[in-house]
Coordinates of C-alpha atoms in Angstrom, one line a residue:
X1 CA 50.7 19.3 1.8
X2 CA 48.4 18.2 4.4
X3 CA 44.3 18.6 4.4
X4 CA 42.6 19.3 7.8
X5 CA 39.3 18.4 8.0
X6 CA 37.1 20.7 10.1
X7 CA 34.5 18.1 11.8
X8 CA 33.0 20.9 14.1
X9 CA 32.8 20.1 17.5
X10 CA 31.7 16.5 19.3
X11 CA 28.6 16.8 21.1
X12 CA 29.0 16.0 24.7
X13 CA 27.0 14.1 27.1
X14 CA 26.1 17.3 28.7
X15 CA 24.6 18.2 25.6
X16 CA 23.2 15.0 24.8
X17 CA 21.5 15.1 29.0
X18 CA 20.2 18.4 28.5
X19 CA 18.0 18.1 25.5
X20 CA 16.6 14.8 27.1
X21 CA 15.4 16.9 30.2
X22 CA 14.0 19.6 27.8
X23 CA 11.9 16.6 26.2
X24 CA 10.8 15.7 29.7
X25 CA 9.9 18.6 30.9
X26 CA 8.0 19.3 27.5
X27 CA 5.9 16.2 28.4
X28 CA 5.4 17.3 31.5
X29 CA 3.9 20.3 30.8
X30 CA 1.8 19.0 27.9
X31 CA 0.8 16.0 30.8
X32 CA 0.1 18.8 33.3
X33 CA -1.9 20.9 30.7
X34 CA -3.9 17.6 30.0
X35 CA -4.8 17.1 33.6
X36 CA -6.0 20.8 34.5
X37 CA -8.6 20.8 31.1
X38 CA -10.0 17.6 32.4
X39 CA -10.2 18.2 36.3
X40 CA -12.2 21.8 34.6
X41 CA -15.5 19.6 33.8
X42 CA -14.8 17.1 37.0
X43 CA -15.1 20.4 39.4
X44 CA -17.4 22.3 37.6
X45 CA -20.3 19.6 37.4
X46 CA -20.3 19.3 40.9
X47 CA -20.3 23.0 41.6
X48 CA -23.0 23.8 39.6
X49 CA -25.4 21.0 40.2
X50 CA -25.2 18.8 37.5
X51 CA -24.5 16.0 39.2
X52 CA -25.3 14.8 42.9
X53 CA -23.6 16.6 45.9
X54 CA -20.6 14.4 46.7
X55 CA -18.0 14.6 49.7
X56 CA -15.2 16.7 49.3
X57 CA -12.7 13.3 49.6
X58 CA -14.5 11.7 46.7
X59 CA -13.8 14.7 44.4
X60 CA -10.1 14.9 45.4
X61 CA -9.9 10.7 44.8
X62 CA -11.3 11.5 41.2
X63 CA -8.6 14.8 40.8
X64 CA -6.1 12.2 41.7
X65 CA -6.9 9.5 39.5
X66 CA -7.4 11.8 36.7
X67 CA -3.6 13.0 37.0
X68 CA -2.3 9.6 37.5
X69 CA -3.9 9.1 34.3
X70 CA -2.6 12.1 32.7
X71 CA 0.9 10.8 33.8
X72 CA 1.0 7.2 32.4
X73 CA -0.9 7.8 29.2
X74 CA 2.6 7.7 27.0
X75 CA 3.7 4.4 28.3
X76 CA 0.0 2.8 29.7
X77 CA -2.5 4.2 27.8
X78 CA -4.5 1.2 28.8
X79 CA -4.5 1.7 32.1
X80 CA -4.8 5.0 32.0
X81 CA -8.3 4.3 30.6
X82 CA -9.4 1.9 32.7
X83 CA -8.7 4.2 35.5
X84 CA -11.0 6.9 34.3
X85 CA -13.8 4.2 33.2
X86 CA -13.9 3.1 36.9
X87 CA -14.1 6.7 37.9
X88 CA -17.7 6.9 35.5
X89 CA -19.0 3.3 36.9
X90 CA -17.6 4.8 40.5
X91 CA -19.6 7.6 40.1
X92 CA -23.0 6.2 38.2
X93 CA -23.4 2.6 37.0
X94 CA -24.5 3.9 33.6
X95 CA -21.1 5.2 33.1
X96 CA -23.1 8.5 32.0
X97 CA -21.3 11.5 34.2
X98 CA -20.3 15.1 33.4
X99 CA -17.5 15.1 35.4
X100 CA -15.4 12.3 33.8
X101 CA -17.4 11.8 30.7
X102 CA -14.8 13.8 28.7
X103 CA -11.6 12.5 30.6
X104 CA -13.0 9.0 29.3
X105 CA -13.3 10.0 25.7
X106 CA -9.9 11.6 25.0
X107 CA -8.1 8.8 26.8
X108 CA -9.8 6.3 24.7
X109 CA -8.8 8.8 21.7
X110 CA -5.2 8.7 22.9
X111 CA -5.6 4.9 23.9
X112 CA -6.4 4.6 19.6
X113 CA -3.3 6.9 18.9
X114 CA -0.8 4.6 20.5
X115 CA -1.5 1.5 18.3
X116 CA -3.2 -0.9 21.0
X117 CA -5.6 -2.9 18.7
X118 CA -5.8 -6.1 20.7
X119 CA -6.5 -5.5 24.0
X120 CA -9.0 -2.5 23.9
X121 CA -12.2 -5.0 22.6
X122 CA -11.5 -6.6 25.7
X123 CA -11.6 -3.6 28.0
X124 CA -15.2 -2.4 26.3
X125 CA -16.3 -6.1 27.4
X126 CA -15.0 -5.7 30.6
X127 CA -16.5 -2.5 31.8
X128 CA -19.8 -3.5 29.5
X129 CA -19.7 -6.4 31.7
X130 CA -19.2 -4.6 35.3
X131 CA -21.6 -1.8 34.4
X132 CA -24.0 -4.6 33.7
X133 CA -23.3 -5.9 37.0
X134 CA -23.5 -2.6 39.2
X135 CA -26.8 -2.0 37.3
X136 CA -28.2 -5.3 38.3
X137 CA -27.9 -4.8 42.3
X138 CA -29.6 -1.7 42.5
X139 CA -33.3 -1.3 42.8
X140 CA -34.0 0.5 39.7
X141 CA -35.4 -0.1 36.2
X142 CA -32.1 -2.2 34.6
X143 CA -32.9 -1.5 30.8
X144 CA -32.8 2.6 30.5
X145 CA -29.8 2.2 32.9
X146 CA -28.2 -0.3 30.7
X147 CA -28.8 1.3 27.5
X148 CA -27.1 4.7 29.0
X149 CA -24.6 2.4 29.6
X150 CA -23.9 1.1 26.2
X151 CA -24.6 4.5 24.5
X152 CA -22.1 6.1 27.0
X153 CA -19.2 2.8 26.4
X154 CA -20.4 3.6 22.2
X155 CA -20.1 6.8 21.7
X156 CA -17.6 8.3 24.2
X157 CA -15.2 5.1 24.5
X158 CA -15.7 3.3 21.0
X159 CA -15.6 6.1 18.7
X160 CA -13.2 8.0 20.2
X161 CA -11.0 5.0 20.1
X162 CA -11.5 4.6 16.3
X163 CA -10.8 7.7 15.7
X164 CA -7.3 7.5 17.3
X165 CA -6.8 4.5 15.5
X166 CA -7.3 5.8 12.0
X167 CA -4.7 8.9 13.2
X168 CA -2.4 6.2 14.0
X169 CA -2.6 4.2 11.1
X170 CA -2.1 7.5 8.7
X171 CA 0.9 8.4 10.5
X172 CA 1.9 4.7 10.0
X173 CA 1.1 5.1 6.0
X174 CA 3.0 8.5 6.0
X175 CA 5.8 7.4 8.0
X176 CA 5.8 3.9 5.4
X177 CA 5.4 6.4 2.6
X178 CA 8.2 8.7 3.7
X179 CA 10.9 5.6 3.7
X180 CA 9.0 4.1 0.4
X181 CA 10.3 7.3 -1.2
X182 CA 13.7 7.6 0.3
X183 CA 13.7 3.8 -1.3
X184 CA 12.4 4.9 -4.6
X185 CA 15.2 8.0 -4.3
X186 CA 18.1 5.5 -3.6
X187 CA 16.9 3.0 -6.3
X188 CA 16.6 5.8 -8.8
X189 CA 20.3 6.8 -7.6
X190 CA 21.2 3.1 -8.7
X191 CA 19.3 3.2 -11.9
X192 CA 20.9 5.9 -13.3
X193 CA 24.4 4.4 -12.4
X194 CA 23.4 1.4 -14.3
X195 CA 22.6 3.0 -17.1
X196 CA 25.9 5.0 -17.4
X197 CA 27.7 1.6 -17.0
X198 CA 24.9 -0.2 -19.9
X199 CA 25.4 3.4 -21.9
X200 CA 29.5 2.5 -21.6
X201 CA 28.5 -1.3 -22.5
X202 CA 26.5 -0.5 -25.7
X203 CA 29.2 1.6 -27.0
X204 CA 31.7 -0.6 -26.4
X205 CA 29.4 -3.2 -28.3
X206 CA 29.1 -0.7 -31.5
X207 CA 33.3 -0.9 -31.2
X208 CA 32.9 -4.2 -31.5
X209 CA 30.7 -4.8 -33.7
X210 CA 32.0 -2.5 -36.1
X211 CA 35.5 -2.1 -35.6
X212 CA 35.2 -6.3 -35.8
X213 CA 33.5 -6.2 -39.4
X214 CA 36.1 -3.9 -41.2
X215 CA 39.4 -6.4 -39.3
X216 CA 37.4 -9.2 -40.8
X217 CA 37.5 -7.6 -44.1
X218 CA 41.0 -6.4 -43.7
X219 CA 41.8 -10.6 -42.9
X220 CA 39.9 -11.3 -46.1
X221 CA 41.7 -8.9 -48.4
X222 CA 45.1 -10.2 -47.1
X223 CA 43.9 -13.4 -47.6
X224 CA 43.5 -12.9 -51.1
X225 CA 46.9 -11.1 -51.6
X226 CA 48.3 -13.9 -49.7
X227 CA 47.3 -16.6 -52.6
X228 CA 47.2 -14.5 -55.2
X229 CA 50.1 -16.0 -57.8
X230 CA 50.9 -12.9 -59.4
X231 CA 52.8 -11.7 -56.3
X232 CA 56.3 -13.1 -55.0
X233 CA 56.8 -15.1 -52.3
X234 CA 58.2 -12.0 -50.1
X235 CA 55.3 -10.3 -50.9
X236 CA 52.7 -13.3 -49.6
X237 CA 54.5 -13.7 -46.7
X238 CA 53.9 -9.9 -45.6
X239 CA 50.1 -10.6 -46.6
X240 CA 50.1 -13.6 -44.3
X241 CA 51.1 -11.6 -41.5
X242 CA 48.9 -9.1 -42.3
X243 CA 46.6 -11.4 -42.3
X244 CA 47.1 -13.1 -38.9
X245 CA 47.7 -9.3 -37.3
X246 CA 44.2 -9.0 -38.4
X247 CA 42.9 -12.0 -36.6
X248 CA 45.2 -11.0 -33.4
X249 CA 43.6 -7.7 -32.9
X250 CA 40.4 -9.1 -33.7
X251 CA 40.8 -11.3 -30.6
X252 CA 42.3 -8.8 -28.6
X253 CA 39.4 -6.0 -29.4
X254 CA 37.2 -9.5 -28.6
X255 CA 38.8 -9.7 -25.0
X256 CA 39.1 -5.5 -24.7
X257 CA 35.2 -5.3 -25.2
X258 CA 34.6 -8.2 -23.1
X259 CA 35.6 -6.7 -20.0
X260 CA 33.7 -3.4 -20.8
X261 CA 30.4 -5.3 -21.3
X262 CA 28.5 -6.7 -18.7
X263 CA 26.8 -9.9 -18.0
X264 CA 23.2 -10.1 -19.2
X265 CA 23.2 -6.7 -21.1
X266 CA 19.5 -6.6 -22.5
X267 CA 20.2 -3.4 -24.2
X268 CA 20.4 -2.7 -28.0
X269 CA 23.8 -1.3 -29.0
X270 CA 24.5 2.0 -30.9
X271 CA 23.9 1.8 -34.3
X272 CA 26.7 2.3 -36.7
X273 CA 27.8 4.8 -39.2
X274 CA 24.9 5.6 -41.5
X275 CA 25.4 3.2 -44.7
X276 CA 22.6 1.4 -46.8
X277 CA 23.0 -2.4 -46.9
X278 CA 23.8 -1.7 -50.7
X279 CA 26.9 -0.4 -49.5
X280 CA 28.0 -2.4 -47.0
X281 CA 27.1 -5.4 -49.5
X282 CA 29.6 -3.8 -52.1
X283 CA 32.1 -3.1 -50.0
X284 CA 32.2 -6.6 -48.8
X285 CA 32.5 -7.7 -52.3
X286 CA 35.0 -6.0 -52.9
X287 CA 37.1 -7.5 -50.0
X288 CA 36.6 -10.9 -52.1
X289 CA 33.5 -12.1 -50.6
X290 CA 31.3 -14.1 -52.9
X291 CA 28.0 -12.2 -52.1
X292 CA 24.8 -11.9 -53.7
X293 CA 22.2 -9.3 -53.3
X294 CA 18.4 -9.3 -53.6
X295 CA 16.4 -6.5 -52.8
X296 CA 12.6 -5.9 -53.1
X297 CA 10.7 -3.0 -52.0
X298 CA 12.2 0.7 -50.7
X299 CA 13.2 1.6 -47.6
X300 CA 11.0 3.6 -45.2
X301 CA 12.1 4.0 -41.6
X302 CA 16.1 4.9 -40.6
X303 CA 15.3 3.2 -37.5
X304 CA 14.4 -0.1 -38.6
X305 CA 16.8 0.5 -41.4
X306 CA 19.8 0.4 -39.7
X307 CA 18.8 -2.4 -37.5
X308 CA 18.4 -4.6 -41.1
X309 CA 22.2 -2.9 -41.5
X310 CA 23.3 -4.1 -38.3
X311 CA 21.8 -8.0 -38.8
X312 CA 23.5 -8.0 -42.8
X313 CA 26.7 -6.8 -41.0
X314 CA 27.1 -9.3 -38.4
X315 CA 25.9 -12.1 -40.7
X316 CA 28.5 -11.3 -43.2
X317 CA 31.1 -11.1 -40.2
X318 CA 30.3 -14.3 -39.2
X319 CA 30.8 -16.0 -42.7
X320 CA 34.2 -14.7 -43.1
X321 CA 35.3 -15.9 -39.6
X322 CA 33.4 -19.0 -39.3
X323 CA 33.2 -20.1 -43.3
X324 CA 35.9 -18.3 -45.1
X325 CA 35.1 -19.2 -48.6
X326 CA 32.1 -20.0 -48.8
X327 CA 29.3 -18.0 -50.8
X328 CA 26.7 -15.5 -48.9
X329 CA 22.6 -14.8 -50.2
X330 CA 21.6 -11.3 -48.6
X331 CA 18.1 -11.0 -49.2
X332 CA 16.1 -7.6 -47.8
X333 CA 12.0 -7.8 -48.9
X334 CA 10.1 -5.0 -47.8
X335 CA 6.3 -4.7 -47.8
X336 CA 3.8 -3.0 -46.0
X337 CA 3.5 -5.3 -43.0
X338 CA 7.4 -5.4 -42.3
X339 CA 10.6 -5.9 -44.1
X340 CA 12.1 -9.7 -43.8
X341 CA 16.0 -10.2 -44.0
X342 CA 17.7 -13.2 -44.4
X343 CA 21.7 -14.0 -44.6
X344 CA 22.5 -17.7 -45.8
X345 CA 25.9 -19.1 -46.4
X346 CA 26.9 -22.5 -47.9
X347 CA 29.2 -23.4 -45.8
X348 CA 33.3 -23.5 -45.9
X349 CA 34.3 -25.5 -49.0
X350 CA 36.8 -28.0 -48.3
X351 CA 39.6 -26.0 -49.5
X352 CA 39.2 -23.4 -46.4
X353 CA 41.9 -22.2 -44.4
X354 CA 41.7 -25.0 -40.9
X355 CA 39.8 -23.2 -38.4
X356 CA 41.8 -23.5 -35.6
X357 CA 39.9 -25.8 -32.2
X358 CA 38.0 -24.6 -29.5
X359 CA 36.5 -21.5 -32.2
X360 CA 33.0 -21.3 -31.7
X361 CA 31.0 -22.5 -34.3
X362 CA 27.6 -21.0 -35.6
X363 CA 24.7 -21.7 -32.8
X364 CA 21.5 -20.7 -33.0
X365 CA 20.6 -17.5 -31.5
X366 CA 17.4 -19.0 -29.8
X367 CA 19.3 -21.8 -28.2
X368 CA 19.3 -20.9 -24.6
X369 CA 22.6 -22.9 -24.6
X370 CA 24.4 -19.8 -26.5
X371 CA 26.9 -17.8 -24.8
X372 CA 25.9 -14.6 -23.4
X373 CA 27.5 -11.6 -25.0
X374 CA 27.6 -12.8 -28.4
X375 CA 26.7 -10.5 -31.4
X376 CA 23.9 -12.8 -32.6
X377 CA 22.2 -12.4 -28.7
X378 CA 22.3 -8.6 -29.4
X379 CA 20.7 -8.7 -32.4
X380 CA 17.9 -11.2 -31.2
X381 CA 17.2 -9.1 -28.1
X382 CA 17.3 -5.7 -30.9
X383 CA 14.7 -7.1 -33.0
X384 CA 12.2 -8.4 -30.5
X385 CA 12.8 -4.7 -29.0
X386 CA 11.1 -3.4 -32.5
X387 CA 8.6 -6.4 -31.5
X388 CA 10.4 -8.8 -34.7
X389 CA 11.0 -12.3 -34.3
X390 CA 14.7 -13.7 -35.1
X391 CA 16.0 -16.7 -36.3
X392 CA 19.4 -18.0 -36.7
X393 CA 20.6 -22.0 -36.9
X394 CA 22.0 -24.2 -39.2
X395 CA 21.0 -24.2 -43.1
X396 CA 22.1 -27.5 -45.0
X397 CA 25.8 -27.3 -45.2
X398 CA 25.9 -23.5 -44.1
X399 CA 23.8 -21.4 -41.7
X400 CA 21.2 -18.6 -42.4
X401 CA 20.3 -15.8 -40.1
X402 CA 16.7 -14.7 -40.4
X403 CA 14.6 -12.0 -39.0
X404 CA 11.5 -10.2 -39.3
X405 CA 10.6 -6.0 -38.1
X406 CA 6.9 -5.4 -38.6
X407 CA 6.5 -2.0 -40.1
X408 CA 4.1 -0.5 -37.2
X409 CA 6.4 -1.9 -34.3
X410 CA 3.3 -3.9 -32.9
X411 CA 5.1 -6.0 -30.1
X412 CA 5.4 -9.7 -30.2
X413 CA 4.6 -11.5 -27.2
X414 CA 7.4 -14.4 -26.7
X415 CA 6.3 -17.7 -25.3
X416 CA 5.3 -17.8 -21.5
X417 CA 5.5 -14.0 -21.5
X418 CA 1.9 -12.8 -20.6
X419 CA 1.1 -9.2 -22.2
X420 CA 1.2 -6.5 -19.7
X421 CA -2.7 -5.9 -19.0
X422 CA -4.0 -2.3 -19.8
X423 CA -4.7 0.7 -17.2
X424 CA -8.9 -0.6 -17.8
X425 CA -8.1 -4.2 -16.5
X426 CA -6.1 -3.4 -13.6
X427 CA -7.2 -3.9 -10.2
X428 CA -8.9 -0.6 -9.0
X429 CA -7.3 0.7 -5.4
X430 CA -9.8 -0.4 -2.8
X431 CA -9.6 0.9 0.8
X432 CA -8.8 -2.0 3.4
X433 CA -11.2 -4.0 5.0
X434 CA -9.6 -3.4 8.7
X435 CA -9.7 0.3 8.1
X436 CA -13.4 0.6 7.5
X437 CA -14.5 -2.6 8.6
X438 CA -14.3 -0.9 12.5
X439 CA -16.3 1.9 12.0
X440 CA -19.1 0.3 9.9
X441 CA -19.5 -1.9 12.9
X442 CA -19.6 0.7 15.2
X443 CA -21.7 2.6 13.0
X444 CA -24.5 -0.1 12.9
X445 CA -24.0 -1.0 16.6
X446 CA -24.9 3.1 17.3
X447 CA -28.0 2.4 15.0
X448 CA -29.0 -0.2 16.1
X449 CA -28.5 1.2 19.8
X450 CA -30.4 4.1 19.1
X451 CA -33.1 2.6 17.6
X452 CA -33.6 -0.2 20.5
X453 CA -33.5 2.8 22.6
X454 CA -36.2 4.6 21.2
X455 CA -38.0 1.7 21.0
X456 CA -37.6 1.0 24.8
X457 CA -38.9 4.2 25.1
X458 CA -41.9 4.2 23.5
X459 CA -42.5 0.6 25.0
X460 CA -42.2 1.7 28.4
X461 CA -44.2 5.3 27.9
X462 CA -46.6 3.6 26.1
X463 CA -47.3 0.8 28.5
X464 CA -47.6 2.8 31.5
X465 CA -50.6 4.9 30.5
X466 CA -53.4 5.3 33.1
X467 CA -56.9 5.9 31.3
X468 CA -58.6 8.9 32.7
X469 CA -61.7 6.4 32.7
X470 CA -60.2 4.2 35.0
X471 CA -58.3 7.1 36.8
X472 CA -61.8 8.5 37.6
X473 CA -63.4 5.4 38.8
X474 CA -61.0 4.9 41.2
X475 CA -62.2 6.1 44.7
X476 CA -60.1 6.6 47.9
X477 CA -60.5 3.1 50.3
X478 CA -60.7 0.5 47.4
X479 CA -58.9 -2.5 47.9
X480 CA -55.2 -2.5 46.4
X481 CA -56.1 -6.2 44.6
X482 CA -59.3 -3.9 43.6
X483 CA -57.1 -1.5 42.0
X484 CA -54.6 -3.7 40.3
X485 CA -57.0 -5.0 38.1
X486 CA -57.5 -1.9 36.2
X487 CA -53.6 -0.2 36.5
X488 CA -51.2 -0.4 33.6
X489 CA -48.2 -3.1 33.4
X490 CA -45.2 -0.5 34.1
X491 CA -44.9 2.5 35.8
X492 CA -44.1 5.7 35.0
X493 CA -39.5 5.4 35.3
X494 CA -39.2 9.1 35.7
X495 CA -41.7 10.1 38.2
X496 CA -42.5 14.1 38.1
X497 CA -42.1 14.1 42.2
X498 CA -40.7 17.8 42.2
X499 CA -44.3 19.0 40.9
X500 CA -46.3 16.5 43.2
X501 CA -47.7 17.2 46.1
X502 CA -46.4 15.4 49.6
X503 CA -47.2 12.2 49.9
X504 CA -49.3 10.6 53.1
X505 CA -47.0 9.5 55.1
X506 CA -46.2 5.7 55.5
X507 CA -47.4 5.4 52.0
X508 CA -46.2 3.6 48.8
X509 CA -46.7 5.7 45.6
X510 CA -46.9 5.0 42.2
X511 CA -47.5 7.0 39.0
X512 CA -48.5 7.0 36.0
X513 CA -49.3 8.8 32.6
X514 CA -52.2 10.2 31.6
X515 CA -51.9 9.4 27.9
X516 CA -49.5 7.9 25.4
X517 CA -47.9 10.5 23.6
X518 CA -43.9 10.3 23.1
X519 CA -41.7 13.2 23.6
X520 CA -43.9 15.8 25.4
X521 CA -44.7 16.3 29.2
X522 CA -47.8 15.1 30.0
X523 CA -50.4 14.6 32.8
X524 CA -49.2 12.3 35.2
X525 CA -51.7 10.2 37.7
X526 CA -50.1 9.1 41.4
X527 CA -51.9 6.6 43.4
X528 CA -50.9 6.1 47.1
X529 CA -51.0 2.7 48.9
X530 CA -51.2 1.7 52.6
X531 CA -52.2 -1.6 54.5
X532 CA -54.0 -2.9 51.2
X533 CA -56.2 0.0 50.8
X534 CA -55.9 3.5 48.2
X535 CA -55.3 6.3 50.9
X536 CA -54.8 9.3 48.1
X537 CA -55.2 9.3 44.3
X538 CA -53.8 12.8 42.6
X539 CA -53.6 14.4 39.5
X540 CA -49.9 15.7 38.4
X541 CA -50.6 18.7 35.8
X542 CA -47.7 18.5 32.9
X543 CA -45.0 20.6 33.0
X544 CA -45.4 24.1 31.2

């Protein structure tokens, strides 16, 4: 039989060159859409007077520049906002205008969006700095001009620019969260392999374990028969065998298990048939084990129970292999803070069987010298697991296996393990300095901005009050160093020329206000100056 597999069909370049031009002309048309909204403010300001009549070759320079920005804002959004920057300083020094204001803020949005962190501080400076400098060279009042200029670079370059920067970190953080989980789902993948191959491991400890205790038993009953005198010689000799059969498949099942349980296993095995340590005691006794049995107190949890049944079990395993012979204590005290077991042999007697070399003999289960995989390793790892301690070493002539399950399961810390700290003493989530360290600063540069602004204001309105007093002791033909003497610091920055009347001509002119109030129109007094001498004085009524 054959098996076709059914690929579908190869995707060809043709295919591959068509959805590429698609994509382009999809940015072309969202590039071209971006350009006409923004050319809609830059041709509408100047047809309906909001900003001063320009030639028709400056407005088609700025239509330009605007779609040359509009076309290399993908790949230089940079320079896509420095263009429309120099477009505002082009078109006022303060950077304030209604034609490009809004090109400037989205590409400062979009300049945020693409990720440049480093060099956009730098272009602020710069164009702070130029503005600073086209301000200086005119013959004007610099500070209201140059605090336009840092609102403007504030709150239609800065903010828009932190803006696209927290848009672009979040799609970072989603994009980091979307491969975090397709981790977390490959991991999990992995986890529940390994515990398929631990769940195979354990049970092929519990063979072990148990199928090992009953062949250790069968080598002890045979080698009973085998020196008992009552039986012929034909009859020992089958014992004998049985006896060393025993031992073989003990080793082979050793071997067998071995290559079904892996390296490091941490994992408590299965736990055996249910049988009290009475009978498992008994039955060993019977085999021809000299045991002896203490028991104090009744049992209370199965759990804990058979784990005291697995630790008797492998201790008595252990003194038939390792001292065959010699006499075993089980002792099991229960109480209410736990139940204590201990498993002590004497020792092989000098009459034992030869243990044949390079057979492992009892090592403490603490040692970090003992070989991993070994059934006294198991049953340390399965009593700290109940939060127990374990013991096991040598006891005089013999060796004694001793462990302790507290009855509430409290956990035992071991030494230079630190205690896992609670959900109240963990660290709390905190949001990260560089994401809101950016706007705070803006933030309390904007405050303070706006606050040295109003205070500029009411400096400058404040300090360029004319007192009617004075106003009316002026008289046409004083002397202008007359006149001084008695005329405020400043002068009014806004003068109210479209209500005045037209001044002599040939002469200089110079307002000021009538009072000191802040944020209403008020009377405004004009003074005119010519060859040293007051040639008009006027009174400018507030507007209604």
């Amino acid at each position: 039989q054959h098996l076709t597999i059914d690929r579908g069909p190869a995707p060809t370049p043709t295919g591959s060159v068509e959805s590429v031009s698609h994509l382009v002309r999809r940015r072309l048309a969202a590039d071209a859409l971006l350009w006409g909204c923004l050319a809609v403010p830059a041709v509408a300001a100047d047809r309906i007077g909001l900003n001063e009549p320009r030639a028709a070759w400056q407005e088609l320079a700025g239509l330009a520049v605007l779609a040359a920005a509009a076309a290399v804002h993908r790949t230089r959004p940079l320079l896509a906002f420095l263009a429309t920057a120099a477009l505002g300083l082009a078109a006022a020094p303060s950077l304030f205008t209604v034609s490009y204001g809004p090109a400037l803020a989205v590409f400062a949005l979009l300049l945020g969006a693409r990720g440049d962190a480093r060099r956009a501080p730098w272009a602020f400076a710069g164009i702070a700095a130029l503005g600073t400098v086209r301000i200086l060279v005119r013959d004007v009042d610099p500070v209201p001009e140059w605090l336009v200029l840092l609102a403007t670079l504030l709150f239609a370059a800065c903010f828009p620019w932190l803006i696209g920067r927290h848009w672009h970190q979040r799609a970072e953080l989603v994009t980091s969260a979307l491969a975090r989980a397709a981790q977390l789902e490959r991991e999990q993948r992995i986890v529940a392999d390994r515990a398929r191959l631990r769940e195979r491991a354990r049970i092929a400890q519990d063979m072990h374990d148990s199928l090992g205790h009953e062949l250790s038993l069968l080598a002890l009953r045979a080698g009973a028969l085998q020196l008992d005198p009552a039986l012929d010689e034909h009859h020992r000799a089958a014992a004998a065998d049985l006896r060393a059969a025993a031992a073989d498949a003990t080793d082979r099942l050793r071997e067998i298990i071995g290559l079904l349980r892996e390296e490091g296993e941490d994992s408590a095995p299965l736990v055996p048939a249910g049988e009290s340590v009475e009978a498992l005691v008994a039955r060993a006794e019977a085999s021809g084990l000299a045991v002896r049995l203490r028991m104090e107190g009744a049992a209370r949890d199965a759990v804990r129970e058979r784990t005291v049944h697995r630790i008797v079990q492998e201790a008595l395993t252990n003194a038939v292999k390792y001292a065959p012979g010699a006499a075993v204590a089980v002792e099991v005290v229960r109480d209410a803070q736990g139940t204590s077991v201990s498993v002590t042999d004497e020792g092989a007697p000098q009459h034992a069987p030869h243990v044949p070399a390079g057979t492992a003999p009892h090592v403490p289960a603490a040692d970090p010298r003992l070989p991993r995989g070994t059934g006294l390793i198991g049953l340390r790892e399965r009593v700290l697991d109940h939060g127990g301690t374990f013991q096991a070493g040598e006891h005089g002539a013999g060796f004694r296996v001793r462990a302790w399950l507290p009855a509430d399961g409290t956990r035992t810390p071991e030494p230079g393990h630190s205690p896992r700290p609670d959900a109240a003493q963990r660290p709390q989530l905190h949001v990260p300095r560089r994401t809101w360290a950016p706007f705070a600063a803006a933030g309390i540069a904007g405050a303070l901005l706006v606050a040295g602004t109003f205070a500029w204001y009411a400096y400058s309105k404040t300090h360029s009050v004319l007192s009617p007093a004075a106003y009316a002791r002026l008289t046409v033909g004083d002397a202008e160093s007359e006149v001084a003497k008695v005329l405020p610091e400043r002068e009014v920055a806004d003068p109210p020329t479209d209500r005045a009347p037209a001044p002599p001509a040939g002469a200089d002119c110079r307002y000021y206000r009538a009072n000191g109030r802040l944020f209403v129109s008020v009377p405004n007094y004009r003074l005119c100056f010519a060859d040293g001498r007051l040639v008009a004085k006027d009174e400018i009524p507030a507007a209604s």
